[in-house]
Short mmCIF file of C-alpha atoms in Angstrom, two decimals:
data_model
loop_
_atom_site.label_atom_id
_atom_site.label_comp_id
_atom_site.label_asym_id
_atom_site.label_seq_id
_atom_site.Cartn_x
_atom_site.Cartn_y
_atom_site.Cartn_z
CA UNK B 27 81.25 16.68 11.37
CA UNK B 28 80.01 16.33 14.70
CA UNK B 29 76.63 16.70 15.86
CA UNK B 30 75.11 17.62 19.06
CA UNK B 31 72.01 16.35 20.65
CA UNK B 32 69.31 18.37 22.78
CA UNK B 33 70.96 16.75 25.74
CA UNK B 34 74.41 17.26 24.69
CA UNK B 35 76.27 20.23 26.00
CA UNK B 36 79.88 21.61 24.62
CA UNK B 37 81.91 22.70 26.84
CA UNK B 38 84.83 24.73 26.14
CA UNK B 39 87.03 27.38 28.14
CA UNK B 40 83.55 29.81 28.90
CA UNK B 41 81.94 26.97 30.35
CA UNK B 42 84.25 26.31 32.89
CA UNK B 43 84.24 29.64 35.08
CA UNK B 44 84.76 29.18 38.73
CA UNK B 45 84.32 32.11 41.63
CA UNK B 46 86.29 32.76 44.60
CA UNK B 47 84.99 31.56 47.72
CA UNK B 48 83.30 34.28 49.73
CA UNK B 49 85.99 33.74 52.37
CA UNK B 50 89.20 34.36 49.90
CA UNK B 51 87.16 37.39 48.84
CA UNK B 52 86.08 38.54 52.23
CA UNK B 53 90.27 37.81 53.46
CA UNK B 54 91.35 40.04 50.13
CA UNK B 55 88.75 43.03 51.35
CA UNK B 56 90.45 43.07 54.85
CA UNK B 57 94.27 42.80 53.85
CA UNK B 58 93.15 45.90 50.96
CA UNK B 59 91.07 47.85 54.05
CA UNK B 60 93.97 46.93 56.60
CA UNK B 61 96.77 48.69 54.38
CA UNK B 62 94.64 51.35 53.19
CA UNK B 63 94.55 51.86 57.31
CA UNK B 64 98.37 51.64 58.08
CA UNK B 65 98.93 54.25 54.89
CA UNK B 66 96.46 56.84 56.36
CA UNK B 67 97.68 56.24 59.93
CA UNK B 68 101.51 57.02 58.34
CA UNK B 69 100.36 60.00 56.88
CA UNK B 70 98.46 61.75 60.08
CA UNK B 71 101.34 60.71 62.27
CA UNK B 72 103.61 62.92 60.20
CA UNK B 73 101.70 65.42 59.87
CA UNK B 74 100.85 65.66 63.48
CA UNK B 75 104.90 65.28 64.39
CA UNK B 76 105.29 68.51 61.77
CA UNK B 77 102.79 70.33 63.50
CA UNK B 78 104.39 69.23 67.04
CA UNK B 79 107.49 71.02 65.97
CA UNK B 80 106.35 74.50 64.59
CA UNK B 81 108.77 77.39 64.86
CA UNK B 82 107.46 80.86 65.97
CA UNK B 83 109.59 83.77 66.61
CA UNK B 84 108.09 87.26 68.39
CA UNK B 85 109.93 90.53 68.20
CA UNK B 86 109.73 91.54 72.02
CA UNK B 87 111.33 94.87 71.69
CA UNK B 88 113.23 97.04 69.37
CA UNK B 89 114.48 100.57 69.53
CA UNK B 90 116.39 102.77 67.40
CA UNK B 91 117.91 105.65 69.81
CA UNK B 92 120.59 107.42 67.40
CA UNK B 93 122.69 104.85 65.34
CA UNK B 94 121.86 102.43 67.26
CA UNK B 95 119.50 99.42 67.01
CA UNK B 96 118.77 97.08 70.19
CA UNK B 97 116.54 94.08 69.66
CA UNK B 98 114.89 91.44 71.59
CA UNK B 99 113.55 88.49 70.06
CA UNK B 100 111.23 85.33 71.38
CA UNK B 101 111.49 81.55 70.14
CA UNK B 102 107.44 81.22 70.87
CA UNK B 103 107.65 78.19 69.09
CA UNK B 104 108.05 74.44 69.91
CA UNK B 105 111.34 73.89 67.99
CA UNK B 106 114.64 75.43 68.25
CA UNK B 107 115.99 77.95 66.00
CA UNK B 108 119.33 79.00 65.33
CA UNK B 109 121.25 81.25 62.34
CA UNK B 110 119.55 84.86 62.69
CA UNK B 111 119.49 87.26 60.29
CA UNK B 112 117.78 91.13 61.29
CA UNK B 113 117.48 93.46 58.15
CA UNK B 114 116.03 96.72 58.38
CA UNK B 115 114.12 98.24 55.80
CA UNK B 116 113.66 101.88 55.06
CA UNK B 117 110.21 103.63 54.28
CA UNK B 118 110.69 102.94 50.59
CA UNK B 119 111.46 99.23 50.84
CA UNK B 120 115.03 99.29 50.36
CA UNK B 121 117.30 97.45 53.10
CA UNK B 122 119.52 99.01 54.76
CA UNK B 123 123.52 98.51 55.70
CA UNK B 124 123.91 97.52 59.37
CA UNK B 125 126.31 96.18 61.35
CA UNK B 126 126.08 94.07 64.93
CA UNK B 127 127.76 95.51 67.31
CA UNK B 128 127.22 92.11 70.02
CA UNK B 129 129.48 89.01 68.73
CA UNK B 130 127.44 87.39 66.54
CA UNK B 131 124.33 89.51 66.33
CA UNK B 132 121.73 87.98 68.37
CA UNK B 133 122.75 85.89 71.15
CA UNK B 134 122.38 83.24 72.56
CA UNK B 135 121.78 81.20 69.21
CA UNK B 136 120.55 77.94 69.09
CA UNK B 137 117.98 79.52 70.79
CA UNK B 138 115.64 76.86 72.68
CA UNK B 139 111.57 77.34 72.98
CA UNK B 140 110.77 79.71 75.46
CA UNK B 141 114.20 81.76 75.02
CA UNK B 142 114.87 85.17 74.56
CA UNK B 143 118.37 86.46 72.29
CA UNK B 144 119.22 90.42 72.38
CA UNK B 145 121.62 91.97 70.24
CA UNK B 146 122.75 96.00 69.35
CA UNK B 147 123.12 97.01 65.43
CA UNK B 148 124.26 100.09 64.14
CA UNK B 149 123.40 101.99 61.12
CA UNK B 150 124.10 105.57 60.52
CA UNK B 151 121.53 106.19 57.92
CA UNK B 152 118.98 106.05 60.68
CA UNK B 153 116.83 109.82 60.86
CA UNK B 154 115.11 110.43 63.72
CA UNK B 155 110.79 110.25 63.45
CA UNK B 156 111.23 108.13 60.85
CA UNK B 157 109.50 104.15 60.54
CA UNK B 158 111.86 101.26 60.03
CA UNK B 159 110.57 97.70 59.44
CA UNK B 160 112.70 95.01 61.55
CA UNK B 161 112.88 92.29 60.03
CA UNK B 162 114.62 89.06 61.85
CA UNK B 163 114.76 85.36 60.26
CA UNK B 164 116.07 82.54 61.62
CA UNK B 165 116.47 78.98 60.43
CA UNK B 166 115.14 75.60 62.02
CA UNK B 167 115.16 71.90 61.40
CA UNK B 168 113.58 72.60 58.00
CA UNK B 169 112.95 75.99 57.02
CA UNK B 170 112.78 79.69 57.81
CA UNK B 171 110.74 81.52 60.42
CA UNK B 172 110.44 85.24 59.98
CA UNK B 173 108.87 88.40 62.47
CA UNK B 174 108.86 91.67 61.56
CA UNK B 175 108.19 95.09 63.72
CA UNK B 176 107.84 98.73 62.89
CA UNK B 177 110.55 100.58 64.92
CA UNK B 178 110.37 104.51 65.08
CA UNK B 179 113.41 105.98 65.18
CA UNK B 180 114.10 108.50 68.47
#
């Protein structure tokens, strides 16, 4: 059995432990705080190229004179739209049947920031001093954009 001495020391595994060098530690902390960086600048830059490109549309006119529907609409937005769709609802909620009477409904479509696109419906469910809602979606680089107007019929 072996015996140890006041001056003797064991040393095993635990006696051994060695630190980093403040300057390996201090190169680690800037390669973690640079990378944090380029994740957090990635993530504003997309956000901010989203927000660059937002889609507005703006229901400029609409009238409903008889059977007939004739509506304006305004790409007030920064991106270009395209594939419109105008559904008019009736005072209870309930869409109604119409039918464009212009080629393709509203024209011109894409439509480009800034333009306007017209088109004539008809519908001959429409009753004179009576509210429709006007409802016109259109589709962009990814998603929908919707505007809506009350239209009283004459």
């Amino acid at each position: 059995m072996a015996h140890t001495t006041a001056g003797q020391h064991r040393r095993g595994h635990l006696g051994r432990r060695r630190a980093i060098s403040e300057m390996l530690g201090v190169i680690i902390l800037l390669a973690i705080t640079m990378v944090a960086a380029a994740l957090v600048y990635q993530i504003f830059i997309g956000k901010a190229n989203i927000a660059a490109s937002a889609p507005a549309l703006s229901i400029q006119s609409a009238t409903i004179s008889g059977s007939v529907l004739t509506i304006t609409v305004q790409n007030t937005g920064t991106a270009t739209v395209s594939n419109f769709q105008v559904t008019v609802y009736n005072p209870l909620g309930g869409s109604m049947d119409i039918s464009p009477q212009t080629p393709g409904g509203l024209q011109p479509s894409p439509l480009a920031p800034g333009q306007t696109a017209s088109g004539v419906y008809t519908c001959q469910d429409f009753t004179p001093g009576v509210q429709y809602r006007v409802v016109v979606t259109a589709s962009y680089n990814s998603g929908t954009v919707m505007a809506s107007a009350t239209v009283m019929a004459s």
